[in-house]
Tab-separated table of C-alpha atoms in Angstrom:
chain	number	residue	atom	x	y	z
G	4	MET	CA	0.000	0.000	0.000
G	5	ALA	CA	1.378	3.435	-0.975
G	6	GLY	CA	2.451	5.644	1.904
G	7	LEU	CA	-0.287	8.255	1.650
G	8	SER	CA	-2.967	5.589	1.281
G	9	ARG	CA	-1.747	3.818	4.420
G	10	LEU	CA	-1.696	7.093	6.360
G	11	ALA	CA	-5.186	8.051	5.150
G	12	VAL	CA	-6.629	4.691	6.200
G	13	VAL	CA	-5.025	4.876	9.644
G	14	SER	CA	-6.169	8.475	10.092
G	15	ARG	CA	-9.745	7.360	9.442
G	16	GLU	CA	-9.362	4.506	11.938
G	17	VAL	CA	-7.985	6.907	14.556
G	18	ALA	CA	-10.943	9.237	14.065
G	19	ALA	CA	-13.310	6.364	14.834
G	20	GLN	CA	-11.623	5.629	18.169
G	21	ALA	CA	-12.433	7.309	21.466
G	22	GLY	CA	-9.536	6.233	23.677
G	23	ARG	CA	-6.254	8.095	23.493
G	24	ARG	CA	-4.227	4.931	24.072
G	25	VAL	CA	-5.794	3.218	21.059
G	26	LYS	CA	-5.272	6.320	18.903
G	27	THR	CA	-1.626	6.452	19.940
G	28	GLY	CA	-1.100	2.763	19.181
G	29	LEU	CA	-2.605	3.035	15.699
G	30	LEU	CA	-0.497	6.061	14.823
G	31	ALA	CA	2.661	4.514	16.254
G	32	GLY	CA	2.174	1.375	14.166
G	33	CYS	CA	1.698	3.489	11.050
G	34	LEU	CA	4.850	5.543	11.723
G	35	ARG	CA	6.935	2.380	12.218
G	36	GLU	CA	5.585	0.979	8.962
G	37	LEU	CA	6.267	4.172	7.016
G	38	GLY	CA	9.842	4.529	8.269
G	39	PRO	CA	11.803	7.652	9.267
G	40	VAL	CA	11.465	9.740	6.086
G	41	GLU	CA	7.817	9.047	5.316
G	42	GLY	CA	6.990	8.943	9.041
G	43	ALA	CA	8.384	12.429	9.675
G	44	ALA	CA	6.340	13.795	6.765
G	45	ALA	CA	3.269	12.016	8.161
G	46	VAL	CA	3.751	13.756	11.497
G	47	ALA	CA	3.831	17.130	9.725
G	48	LEU	CA	0.467	16.366	8.116
G	49	LEU	CA	-1.167	14.828	11.190
G	50	SER	CA	-0.075	17.490	13.674
G	51	GLY	CA	-1.246	20.332	11.465
G	52	GLU	CA	2.294	21.627	11.050
G	53	SER	CA	1.971	21.471	7.267
G	54	ARG	CA	-0.742	24.163	7.433
G	55	ARG	CA	1.894	26.638	8.611
G	56	LEU	CA	3.217	26.539	5.046
G	57	ARG	CA	0.396	28.964	4.148
G	58	THR	CA	-0.445	27.239	0.891
G	59	GLY	CA	-3.296	29.666	0.262
G	60	VAL	CA	-5.625	26.703	-0.308
G	61	GLY	CA	-9.031	27.159	1.307
G	62	PRO	CA	-12.427	25.466	0.997
G	63	ALA	CA	-13.249	27.305	-2.232
G	64	ALA	CA	-10.161	25.883	-3.943
G	65	LEU	CA	-11.239	22.354	-3.026
G	66	ARG	CA	-14.378	22.480	-5.153
G	67	GLY	CA	-14.377	21.024	-8.666
G	68	LEU	CA	-11.252	18.924	-8.201
G	69	PRO	CA	-10.409	15.942	-10.446
G	70	GLU	CA	-12.069	12.556	-10.050
G	71	PRO	CA	-10.221	10.176	-7.688
G	72	ALA	CA	-7.523	7.906	-9.063
G	73	VAL	CA	-8.188	4.162	-9.187
G	74	GLU	CA	-4.852	3.066	-7.737
G	75	ALA	CA	-2.792	4.559	-4.922
G	76	SER	CA	0.606	5.881	-5.947
G	77	LEU	CA	1.408	8.891	-3.737
G	78	GLY	CA	4.056	8.876	-1.046
G	79	VAL	CA	3.701	10.986	2.097
G	80	ARG	CA	6.972	12.861	1.633
G	81	GLU	CA	6.068	13.393	-2.009
G	82	VAL	CA	2.821	15.086	-0.987
G	83	GLU	CA	4.605	17.212	1.596
G	84	ARG	CA	7.014	18.405	-1.128
G	85	GLU	CA	4.067	19.301	-3.357
G	86	LEU	CA	2.499	21.350	-0.542
G	87	GLU	CA	5.821	23.128	-0.066
G	88	ARG	CA	5.888	23.800	-3.799
G	89	ILE	CA	2.357	25.221	-3.736
G	90	ALA	CA	3.224	27.440	-0.757
G	91	GLY	CA	6.226	28.782	-2.652
G	92	VAL	CA	4.156	30.159	-5.529
G	93	HIS	CA	3.914	33.955	-5.418
G	94	GLY	CA	3.413	36.901	-7.748
G	95	ALA	CA	1.240	37.424	-10.785
G	96	GLY	CA	-0.886	34.398	-11.638
G	97	ALA	CA	-0.059	32.715	-8.328
G	98	GLN	CA	-3.611	31.573	-7.594
G	99	ALA	CA	-4.013	29.895	-10.979
G	100	GLU	CA	-0.664	28.148	-10.635
G	101	ARG	CA	-1.511	26.946	-7.120
G	102	LEU	CA	-4.763	25.467	-8.437
G	103	ARG	CA	-2.920	23.767	-11.280
G	104	LEU	CA	-0.466	22.141	-8.879
G	105	LEU	CA	-3.259	21.205	-6.477
G	106	HIS	CA	-5.231	19.535	-9.274
G	107	GLY	CA	-2.123	17.590	-10.190
G	108	VAL	CA	-1.856	16.132	-6.694
G	109	PHE	CA	-5.578	15.332	-6.381
G	110	ALA	CA	-5.671	13.675	-9.818
G	111	ARG	CA	-3.236	11.059	-8.493
G	112	ALA	CA	-5.079	10.544	-5.179
G	113	THR	CA	-7.674	7.851	-4.520
G	114	GLY	CA	-10.993	8.694	-2.903
G	115	VAL	CA	-9.718	7.917	0.608
G	116	GLU	CA	-6.560	9.912	-0.024
G	117	GLN	CA	-8.518	12.870	-1.383
G	118	GLY	CA	-10.688	12.905	1.725
G	119	PHE	CA	-7.580	12.878	3.917
G	120	LEU	CA	-5.896	15.658	1.933
G	121	ARG	CA	-9.008	17.839	2.073
G	122	ALA	CA	-9.096	17.470	5.856
G	123	VAL	CA	-5.376	18.254	6.158
G	124	LEU	CA	-5.625	21.366	4.008
G	125	VAL	CA	-8.564	22.855	5.912
G	126	GLY	CA	-7.507	21.608	9.367
G	127	ASP	CA	-10.442	19.274	9.836
G	128	LEU	CA	-8.988	15.799	10.473
G	129	ARG	CA	-11.354	15.358	13.449
G	130	GLN	CA	-9.181	12.698	15.049
G	131	GLY	CA	-7.700	14.417	18.066
G	132	ALA	CA	-4.220	13.817	16.656
G	133	LEU	CA	-2.777	17.081	17.859
G	134	ASP	CA	0.791	17.436	19.070
G	135	ALA	CA	0.186	15.588	22.333
G	136	VAL	CA	-1.199	12.440	20.694
G	137	VAL	CA	1.226	12.556	17.781
G	138	GLY	CA	4.106	13.122	20.189
G	139	ASP	CA	3.173	10.043	22.207
G	140	ALA	CA	2.854	8.067	18.971
G	141	VAL	CA	6.336	9.153	17.890
G	142	ALA	CA	7.723	8.069	21.259
G	143	GLN	CA	6.061	4.676	20.994
G	144	ALA	CA	7.168	4.158	17.398
G	145	ALA	CA	10.757	5.107	18.172
G	146	GLY	CA	10.882	3.252	21.498
G	147	VAL	CA	11.849	6.348	23.472
G	148	PRO	CA	10.317	7.940	26.594
G	149	ALA	CA	7.397	10.275	25.877
G	150	ALA	CA	9.015	12.822	28.201
G	151	ALA	CA	12.071	12.930	25.912
G	152	VAL	CA	9.840	13.731	22.924
G	153	ARG	CA	7.938	16.438	24.837
G	154	ARG	CA	11.196	18.035	25.964
G	155	ALA	CA	12.577	18.056	22.425
G	156	LEU	CA	9.304	19.579	21.177
G	157	MET	CA	9.611	22.340	23.750
G	158	PHE	CA	13.046	23.313	22.465
G	159	ARG	CA	12.588	22.730	18.735
G	160	GLY	CA	8.931	23.656	18.220
G	161	SER	CA	8.600	21.453	15.119
G	162	ALA	CA	6.847	18.086	15.530
G	163	ARG	CA	8.244	17.039	12.166
G	164	ALA	CA	11.868	17.737	13.120
G	165	VAL	CA	11.486	15.952	16.448
G	166	ALA	CA	9.830	12.938	14.802
G	167	GLU	CA	12.638	12.645	12.264
G	168	ALA	CA	15.234	12.767	15.035
G	169	ALA	CA	13.436	10.204	17.201
G	170	LEU	CA	12.803	7.774	14.325
G	171	THR	CA	16.380	7.948	13.029
G	172	GLY	CA	18.513	8.492	16.114
G	173	GLY	CA	16.374	7.573	19.109
G	174	GLU	CA	16.886	9.120	22.527
G	175	PRO	CA	20.449	10.411	21.876
G	176	ALA	CA	19.181	12.381	18.882
G	177	LEU	CA	16.373	13.876	20.980
G	178	ALA	CA	18.840	14.843	23.694
G	179	ALA	CA	20.637	17.005	21.139
G	180	PHE	CA	17.690	19.418	21.147
G	181	ARG	CA	18.515	22.098	23.636
G	182	LEU	CA	17.518	25.646	24.315
G	183	GLU	CA	18.978	27.948	21.658
G	184	VAL	CA	18.992	31.677	22.238
G	185	GLY	CA	17.227	33.136	19.211
G	186	ARG	CA	14.960	30.125	18.604
G	187	ALA	CA	11.544	30.354	20.294
G	188	VAL	CA	10.751	27.806	22.995
G	189	ARG	CA	7.241	26.427	23.345
G	190	PRO	CA	5.729	28.206	26.358
G	191	MET	CA	4.709	26.573	29.601
G	192	LEU	CA	0.915	26.653	29.996
G	193	ALA	CA	-1.381	26.879	32.999
G	194	ALA	CA	-4.255	24.685	34.066
G	195	SER	CA	-7.378	26.289	35.557
G	196	ALA	CA	-8.973	26.217	38.995
G	197	PRO	CA	-12.267	27.749	40.117
G	198	ASP	CA	-10.703	29.523	43.102
G	199	VAL	CA	-7.466	30.136	44.970
G	200	ALA	CA	-8.205	27.540	47.650
G	201	THR	CA	-8.595	24.771	45.054
G	202	ALA	CA	-5.344	25.807	43.372
G	203	LEU	CA	-3.467	25.738	46.685
G	204	GLU	CA	-4.766	22.240	47.395
G	205	ARG	CA	-2.913	21.089	44.283
G	206	THR	CA	0.325	22.991	44.811
G	207	GLY	CA	0.717	23.272	48.559
G	208	PRO	CA	2.968	26.257	49.402
G	209	ALA	CA	2.899	28.389	46.288
G	210	ALA	CA	3.979	31.542	44.550
G	211	LEU	CA	1.115	33.754	43.389
G	212	GLU	CA	1.699	36.185	40.532
G	213	TRP	CA	-0.342	38.717	38.633
G	214	LYS	CA	-2.136	37.251	35.631
G	215	LEU	CA	-2.008	40.037	33.094
G	216	ASP	CA	-4.545	40.661	30.354
G	217	GLY	CA	-1.917	41.009	27.661
G	218	ILE	CA	-0.062	39.140	24.926
G	219	ARG	CA	2.316	36.389	25.945
G	220	MET	CA	5.791	37.039	24.622
G	221	GLN	CA	9.204	35.461	24.820
G	222	VAL	CA	12.224	37.713	24.426
G	223	HIS	CA	15.647	36.414	23.372
G	224	ARG	CA	18.835	38.433	23.605
G	225	GLU	CA	22.311	37.495	22.385
G	226	GLY	CA	24.704	40.392	22.722
G	227	GLY	CA	23.168	43.308	20.868
G	228	GLU	CA	20.615	41.178	19.011
G	229	VAL	CA	17.064	40.911	20.402
G	230	ALA	CA	14.180	38.792	19.084
G	231	VAL	CA	10.576	38.802	20.358
G	232	PHE	CA	8.206	35.875	19.787
G	233	THR	CA	4.518	35.300	20.525
G	234	ARG	CA	3.100	32.213	22.240
G	235	GLY	CA	2.485	30.838	18.727
G	236	LEU	CA	6.245	31.278	18.023
G	237	ASP	CA	5.699	34.100	15.513
G	238	ASP	CA	8.477	36.703	15.334
G	239	ILE	CA	7.109	40.193	16.170
G	240	THR	CA	10.428	41.910	16.908
G	241	ALA	CA	9.896	44.720	14.407
G	242	ARG	CA	6.467	45.556	15.856
G	243	VAL	CA	7.577	46.152	19.466
G	244	PRO	CA	10.586	48.520	19.459
G	245	GLU	CA	10.049	49.604	23.068
G	246	VAL	CA	10.343	45.974	24.229
G	247	VAL	CA	13.576	45.568	22.266
G	248	GLU	CA	15.034	48.779	23.711
G	249	ALA	CA	14.195	47.856	27.312
G	250	VAL	CA	15.753	44.401	27.061
G	251	SER	CA	18.817	45.813	25.278
G	252	ALA	CA	19.397	48.062	28.294
G	253	LEU	CA	19.474	45.190	30.820
G	254	PRO	CA	22.881	44.210	32.278
G	255	LEU	CA	22.926	40.864	30.447
G	256	ARG	CA	25.021	39.270	27.699
G	257	SER	CA	22.374	36.700	26.771
G	258	ALA	CA	18.898	35.888	28.051
G	259	VAL	CA	15.567	34.249	27.326
G	260	LEU	CA	12.720	35.997	29.155
G	261	ASP	CA	9.094	34.908	29.433
G	262	GLY	CA	6.422	37.496	30.072
G	263	GLU	CA	3.564	39.583	28.716
G	264	ALA	CA	3.220	42.738	26.706
G	265	VAL	CA	0.368	44.923	27.870
G	266	ALA	CA	-0.937	48.381	26.967
G	267	LEU	CA	-1.474	50.497	30.079
G	268	GLY	CA	-3.597	53.598	30.453
G	269	PRO	CA	-2.438	56.882	32.030
G	270	ASP	CA	-3.605	55.566	35.408
G	271	GLY	CA	-1.383	52.501	35.094
G	272	ARG	CA	-4.319	50.144	34.680
G	273	PRO	CA	-4.454	47.751	31.718
G	274	ARG	CA	-6.270	49.016	28.649
G	275	PRO	CA	-8.759	46.651	26.936
G	276	PHE	CA	-7.133	43.468	25.667
G	277	GLN	CA	-8.196	44.263	22.097
G	278	GLU	CA	-5.913	47.316	22.091
G	279	THR	CA	-2.883	45.277	23.122
G	280	ALA	CA	-3.742	42.529	20.627
G	281	ALA	CA	-4.247	45.004	17.788
G	282	ARG	CA	-0.964	46.744	18.571
G	283	THR	CA	1.136	43.559	18.521
G	284	ALA	CA	-0.641	42.231	15.418
G	285	SER	CA	-0.303	45.379	13.337
G	286	ARG	CA	2.422	45.693	10.684
G	287	ARG	CA	1.943	49.474	10.323
G	288	ASP	CA	4.590	52.017	11.269
G	289	PRO	CA	5.735	50.773	14.713
G	290	ASP	CA	6.959	54.185	15.840
G	291	ARG	CA	3.577	55.752	15.125
G	292	LEU	CA	1.775	52.867	16.868
G	293	ARG	CA	4.143	53.148	19.798
G	294	ALA	CA	3.099	56.761	20.272
G	295	GLU	CA	-0.603	55.838	20.049
G	296	VAL	CA	-0.576	52.614	22.121
G	297	PRO	CA	2.684	52.205	24.051
G	298	LEU	CA	3.411	48.735	25.379
G	299	ASP	CA	4.835	47.776	28.737
G	300	ALA	CA	6.689	44.510	29.238
G	301	CYS	CA	6.194	42.537	32.409
G	302	TYR	CA	8.279	39.384	32.941
G	303	PHE	CA	7.668	36.379	35.155
G	304	ASP	CA	10.326	33.848	34.129
G	305	LEU	CA	13.944	33.604	33.030
G	306	LEU	CA	14.922	30.520	31.010
G	307	HIS	CA	18.509	31.435	30.170
G	308	ARG	CA	21.039	33.898	31.563
G	309	ASP	CA	24.545	34.645	30.317
G	310	GLY	CA	25.272	31.213	28.873
G	311	GLU	CA	23.431	29.175	31.515
G	312	ASP	CA	20.139	27.382	30.816
G	313	LEU	CA	17.670	27.596	33.707
G	314	VAL	CA	14.684	25.603	32.380
G	315	ASP	CA	15.358	22.636	34.661
G	316	ARG	CA	15.839	24.769	37.770
G	317	PRO	CA	12.936	25.050	40.231
G	318	GLY	CA	10.644	28.007	39.670
G	319	ARG	CA	11.858	29.657	42.869
G	320	GLU	CA	15.454	29.692	41.577
G	321	ARG	CA	14.419	30.998	38.156
G	322	TRP	CA	12.538	33.824	39.863
G	323	ALA	CA	15.576	34.685	41.991
G	324	ALA	CA	17.701	34.888	38.837
G	325	LEU	CA	15.037	37.058	37.187
G	326	ALA	CA	14.939	39.396	40.187
G	327	GLU	CA	18.726	39.828	39.982
G	328	ALA	CA	18.686	40.613	36.263
G	329	VAL	CA	15.452	42.556	35.741
G	330	PRO	CA	14.301	45.612	37.739
G	331	GLN	CA	11.069	45.442	39.702
G	332	GLY	CA	9.244	47.704	37.265
G	333	LEU	CA	9.634	45.045	34.558
G	334	ARG	CA	8.496	42.118	36.738
G	335	VAL	CA	5.020	40.934	37.709
G	336	GLY	CA	3.859	41.330	41.287
G	337	ARG	CA	4.500	38.164	43.274
G	338	VAL	CA	4.121	36.694	46.734
G	339	GLU	CA	5.190	33.289	47.990
G	340	THR	CA	3.053	31.866	50.791
G	341	GLU	CA	1.359	28.810	52.216
G	342	ASP	CA	-1.189	30.900	54.104
G	343	ARG	CA	-4.592	30.762	52.425
G	344	GLU	CA	-5.711	34.144	53.789
G	345	ARG	CA	-2.543	35.852	52.525
G	346	ALA	CA	-3.080	34.223	49.128
G	347	LEU	CA	-6.692	35.422	48.974
G	348	ALA	CA	-5.604	38.938	49.979
G	349	PHE	CA	-3.053	38.964	47.147
G	350	PHE	CA	-5.767	37.805	44.747
G	351	ARG	CA	-8.013	40.705	45.784
G	352	GLU	CA	-5.109	43.180	45.565
G	353	THR	CA	-4.319	41.972	42.048
G	354	LEU	CA	-7.913	42.443	40.904
G	355	ALA	CA	-7.962	45.933	42.397
G	356	LEU	CA	-5.017	46.828	40.144
G	357	GLY	CA	-7.115	45.879	37.112
G	358	HIS	CA	-5.467	42.557	36.315
G	359	GLU	CA	-7.576	39.554	35.334
G	360	GLY	CA	-6.515	37.135	38.069
G	361	VAL	CA	-3.514	35.278	39.455
G	362	LEU	CA	-1.257	32.404	38.519
G	363	VAL	CA	-0.635	29.986	41.365
G	364	LYS	CA	2.757	28.322	40.820
G	365	ASP	CA	4.531	25.406	42.418
G	366	PRO	CA	7.902	26.957	43.424
G	367	ALA	CA	9.631	23.607	42.870
G	368	ALA	CA	8.358	23.031	39.327
G	369	PRO	CA	10.776	23.193	36.394
G	370	TYR	CA	9.790	24.930	33.169
G	371	ALA	CA	7.877	22.423	31.041
G	372	ALA	CA	5.916	23.108	27.858
G	373	GLY	CA	3.058	21.007	26.541
G	374	ARG	CA	0.420	19.485	28.759
G	375	ARG	CA	-1.245	21.661	31.340
G	376	GLY	CA	-0.196	20.205	34.670
G	377	ALA	CA	-0.251	21.308	38.289
G	378	GLY	CA	2.917	23.406	38.012
G	379	TRP	CA	1.005	26.546	37.022
G	380	ILE	CA	-2.688	27.137	37.734
G	381	LYS	CA	-4.673	30.193	36.683
G	382	VAL	CA	-7.479	31.604	38.820
G	383	LYS	CA	-9.880	34.319	37.676
G	384	PRO	CA	-12.662	36.037	39.646
G	385	ARG	CA	-15.337	34.480	37.480
G	386	HIS	CA	-15.623	31.273	35.576
G	387	THR	CA	-14.031	31.673	32.160
G	388	LEU	CA	-12.995	29.094	29.604
G	389	ASP	CA	-11.154	29.316	26.324
G	390	LEU	CA	-13.405	27.372	23.942
G	391	VAL	CA	-13.495	26.737	20.210
G	392	VAL	CA	-16.335	27.768	17.883
G	393	LEU	CA	-17.685	24.607	16.225
G	394	ALA	CA	-20.588	26.215	14.334
G	395	ALA	CA	-22.793	29.300	14.329
G	396	GLU	CA	-26.437	30.022	13.571
G	397	TRP	CA	-27.726	32.883	11.450
G	398	GLY	CA	-29.168	35.753	13.452
G	399	SER	CA	-32.597	37.285	13.132
G	400	GLY	CA	-34.029	40.780	13.476
G	401	ARG	CA	-31.225	43.303	13.877
G	402	ARG	CA	-28.708	40.491	13.479
G	403	ARG	CA	-30.117	39.179	10.223
G	404	GLY	CA	-27.301	38.461	7.790
G	405	PHE	CA	-24.783	37.844	10.597
G	406	LEU	CA	-23.648	34.580	12.184
G	407	SER	CA	-24.718	35.059	15.779
G	408	ASN	CA	-25.445	32.055	18.013
G	409	LEU	CA	-22.138	30.286	18.624
G	410	HIS	CA	-21.755	26.533	19.248
G	411	LEU	CA	-19.044	26.218	21.884
G	412	GLY	CA	-16.720	23.249	22.259
G	413	ALA	CA	-14.007	22.111	24.654
G	414	ARG	CA	-11.206	19.700	23.860
G	415	ALA	CA	-12.048	16.126	24.812
G	416	ALA	CA	-8.337	15.435	25.391
G	417	GLY	CA	-8.810	11.675	25.461
G	418	ASP	CA	-11.964	11.697	27.583
G	419	PRO	CA	-13.416	8.198	26.982
G	420	GLY	CA	-16.337	8.041	24.586
G	421	LEU	CA	-16.025	11.623	23.369
G	422	GLY	CA	-14.717	12.948	20.067
G	423	PRO	CA	-11.995	15.552	19.656
G	424	TRP	CA	-14.431	18.402	20.459
G	425	VAL	CA	-17.246	18.354	22.976
G	426	MET	CA	-20.073	20.851	22.700
G	427	LEU	CA	-20.960	22.605	25.964
G	428	GLY	CA	-23.692	24.964	24.826
G	429	LYS	CA	-24.471	28.009	22.708
G	430	THR	CA	-24.386	31.741	23.187
G	431	PHE	CA	-25.163	34.944	21.306
G	432	LYS	CA	-24.589	37.211	24.329
G	433	GLY	CA	-21.774	39.702	24.712
G	434	LEU	CA	-21.375	40.339	20.984
G	435	THR	CA	-20.942	43.922	19.808
G	436	ASP	CA	-21.876	44.947	16.261
G	437	GLU	CA	-18.181	45.066	15.427
G	438	THR	CA	-17.598	41.559	16.779
G	439	LEU	CA	-20.642	40.220	14.897
G	440	ALA	CA	-19.285	41.507	11.600
G	441	TRP	CA	-15.790	40.236	12.318
G	442	GLN	CA	-16.847	36.761	13.436
G	443	THR	CA	-19.215	36.356	10.475
G	444	ALA	CA	-16.366	36.967	8.038
G	445	GLU	CA	-13.940	34.762	9.967
G	446	LEU	CA	-16.396	31.887	10.368
G	447	LEU	CA	-17.491	31.914	6.734
G	448	ALA	CA	-13.831	31.687	5.745
G	449	ARG	CA	-13.686	28.460	7.779
G	450	GLU	CA	-16.993	26.975	6.601
G	451	THR	CA	-17.105	23.212	6.059
G	452	GLU	CA	-20.841	22.646	5.576
G	453	ARG	CA	-24.198	24.275	6.261
G	454	ASP	CA	-27.931	23.847	6.394
G	455	ALA	CA	-30.684	26.465	6.386
G	456	TRP	CA	-29.880	27.709	9.895
G	457	THR	CA	-26.362	26.662	10.808
G	458	VAL	CA	-22.867	27.021	9.362
G	459	ARG	CA	-20.355	24.433	10.585
G	460	VAL	CA	-16.756	25.518	10.628
G	461	ARG	CA	-13.233	24.251	11.074
G	462	PRO	CA	-12.499	24.273	14.827
G	463	GLU	CA	-9.910	27.056	14.804
G	464	LEU	CA	-11.260	30.225	16.413
G	465	VAL	CA	-10.732	30.407	20.171
G	466	VAL	CA	-13.163	32.532	22.159
G	467	GLU	CA	-13.028	33.357	25.858
G	468	ILE	CA	-16.392	32.608	27.462
G	469	ALA	CA	-17.607	33.778	30.857
G	470	PHE	CA	-20.375	31.820	32.567
G	471	ASP	CA	-22.137	31.606	35.904
G	472	GLY	CA	-21.724	27.899	36.497
G	473	VAL	CA	-22.273	24.418	35.129
G	474	GLN	CA	-25.489	22.448	34.976
G	475	ARG	CA	-26.331	18.891	34.052
G	476	SER	CA	-27.738	18.492	30.548
G	477	PRO	CA	-28.614	15.310	28.642
G	478	ARG	CA	-28.519	17.328	25.392
G	479	TYR	CA	-24.733	17.495	25.292
G	480	PRO	CA	-22.177	14.653	25.016
G	481	ALA	CA	-20.453	15.285	28.361
G	482	GLY	CA	-23.794	15.625	30.171
G	483	LEU	CA	-22.849	19.176	31.160
G	484	ALA	CA	-23.715	22.639	29.863
G	485	LEU	CA	-22.586	26.156	30.726
G	486	ARG	CA	-25.072	28.439	32.470
G	487	PHE	CA	-25.531	31.968	31.134
G	488	ALA	CA	-22.544	31.823	28.820
G	489	ARG	CA	-21.445	35.063	27.171
G	490	VAL	CA	-18.549	36.140	24.980
G	491	VAL	CA	-15.731	38.037	26.679
G	492	ARG	CA	-13.453	38.286	23.638
G	493	TYR	CA	-11.871	36.295	20.858
G	494	ARG	CA	-8.332	35.054	21.420
G	495	PRO	CA	-6.441	35.262	18.104
G	496	ASP	CA	-3.229	34.739	20.066
G	497	LYS	CA	-4.300	31.193	20.984
G	498	SER	CA	-4.569	28.085	18.849
G	499	ALA	CA	-7.351	25.512	19.139
G	500	ALA	CA	-4.856	23.128	20.733
G	501	GLU	CA	-4.717	25.534	23.703
G	502	ALA	CA	-8.459	25.508	24.353
G	503	ASP	CA	-9.677	24.234	27.713
G	504	THR	CA	-10.669	20.625	28.195
G	505	VAL	CA	-13.769	18.828	29.402
G	506	ALA	CA	-11.752	17.777	32.456
G	507	THR	CA	-11.649	21.416	33.578
G	508	VAL	CA	-15.427	21.706	33.143
G	509	ARG	CA	-15.957	18.519	35.174
G	510	GLU	CA	-13.776	19.975	37.917
G	511	ILE	CA	-15.869	23.143	38.051
G	512	ALA	CA	-19.014	21.014	38.163
G	513	ALA	CA	-17.592	18.958	41.042
G	514	ALA	CA	-16.728	22.132	42.962
G	515	GLU	CA	-20.369	23.184	42.569
G	516	GLY	CA	-21.569	19.835	43.940
G	517	LEU	CA	-22.807	18.357	40.649
């Protein structure tokens, strides 16, 4: 069986499975069968990494394609090369040439392969094979510890590169991936808790820090060179000159700092998140934007200092190094305590400053990207979740012509019996006219199918949802629904893989006695 055909068949089998262990086993078997070269290319397709090529191929381009081939002949690496070729087409007549190349690939693909390629190109594999599952599959296929794969992914960022190393060189090859100043590191993420007391039960004595309503950024400095990356590993150095200048002035030869960029008002309180997000996303004249919406940097971690990597040091030691290197005005507020009342007081003080909550951190935890564990836990004053829009319904009355009522989904994350996305309810509340227009355009660009009332979309847009609690509901797969859900804001800085999980919703429900 040709490589792409084998991968397409296995992908379909994985999508039909509920358990993460079974998914991992199927993918691992496929990667072993394909071998290092084809297997690495398969990981790029399965993990969604190939979509970063920006091929310019959307749903509209996938209509009117050639009839399927009778026999399978495509290799996985061959297809990856063709996608790279399509992504490299620019200039006059680029769209026509991309379509010509795309038709050439699809003309050689069987029906099963065409279905797989369509899903890859629009990000709709619906199999839960995101980095975590694919990473575990790579570890199993290569016979190496999953922790070694996760660590390499943190440093390298590319699932494809890590898979190739694991499948060809095993654990020694993975150990070669180390922190490199100038190459973005995957950020450590936080789990959620409904309140400070619950978070402290998980961590014990903890450090509490401001949780800022800004844009996560990672700043690298090597001598006089500074690079600034977002949580999605995009380089935004040219857009944030004030961040570059401030880091250049620090008494350091080399450093990797983790923190947030936030726009502050004249009173020192954070301006609306949308202003910070728009500032860091804009490619317009940075000096003009700096005058209009100046950014402040606020750091909470130091991963490297003057030739020494600190990622494996306990959080308390990393903070001490940060405090030595970075002045207080560039650091988040922090308190370390095991006293619940002191922790609650800090939480209230943080909210009074206009920040959105606190991060409760285990002072002994090393820096670890990937799965949300108990090392960092975020607490906000109200229930909020980062969910993915699965579909939207057309509005009526004043909202006629706009997609309004959102179908909200959490990641199943291996929850037995559930698919990759689990619907938790709907909402049309909290939407301004501007947001309605924006989300309608963005959702239609991600459309996969529709009926008279509803447009289903690729699960890509992350939206922050506030809600009053959780209630039991037989209408939804997890048996739970959000009460009085409303939109806080969209999170273009987050990928769908960073959305909250059903496990977090179950925890909130348990805290409410459900």
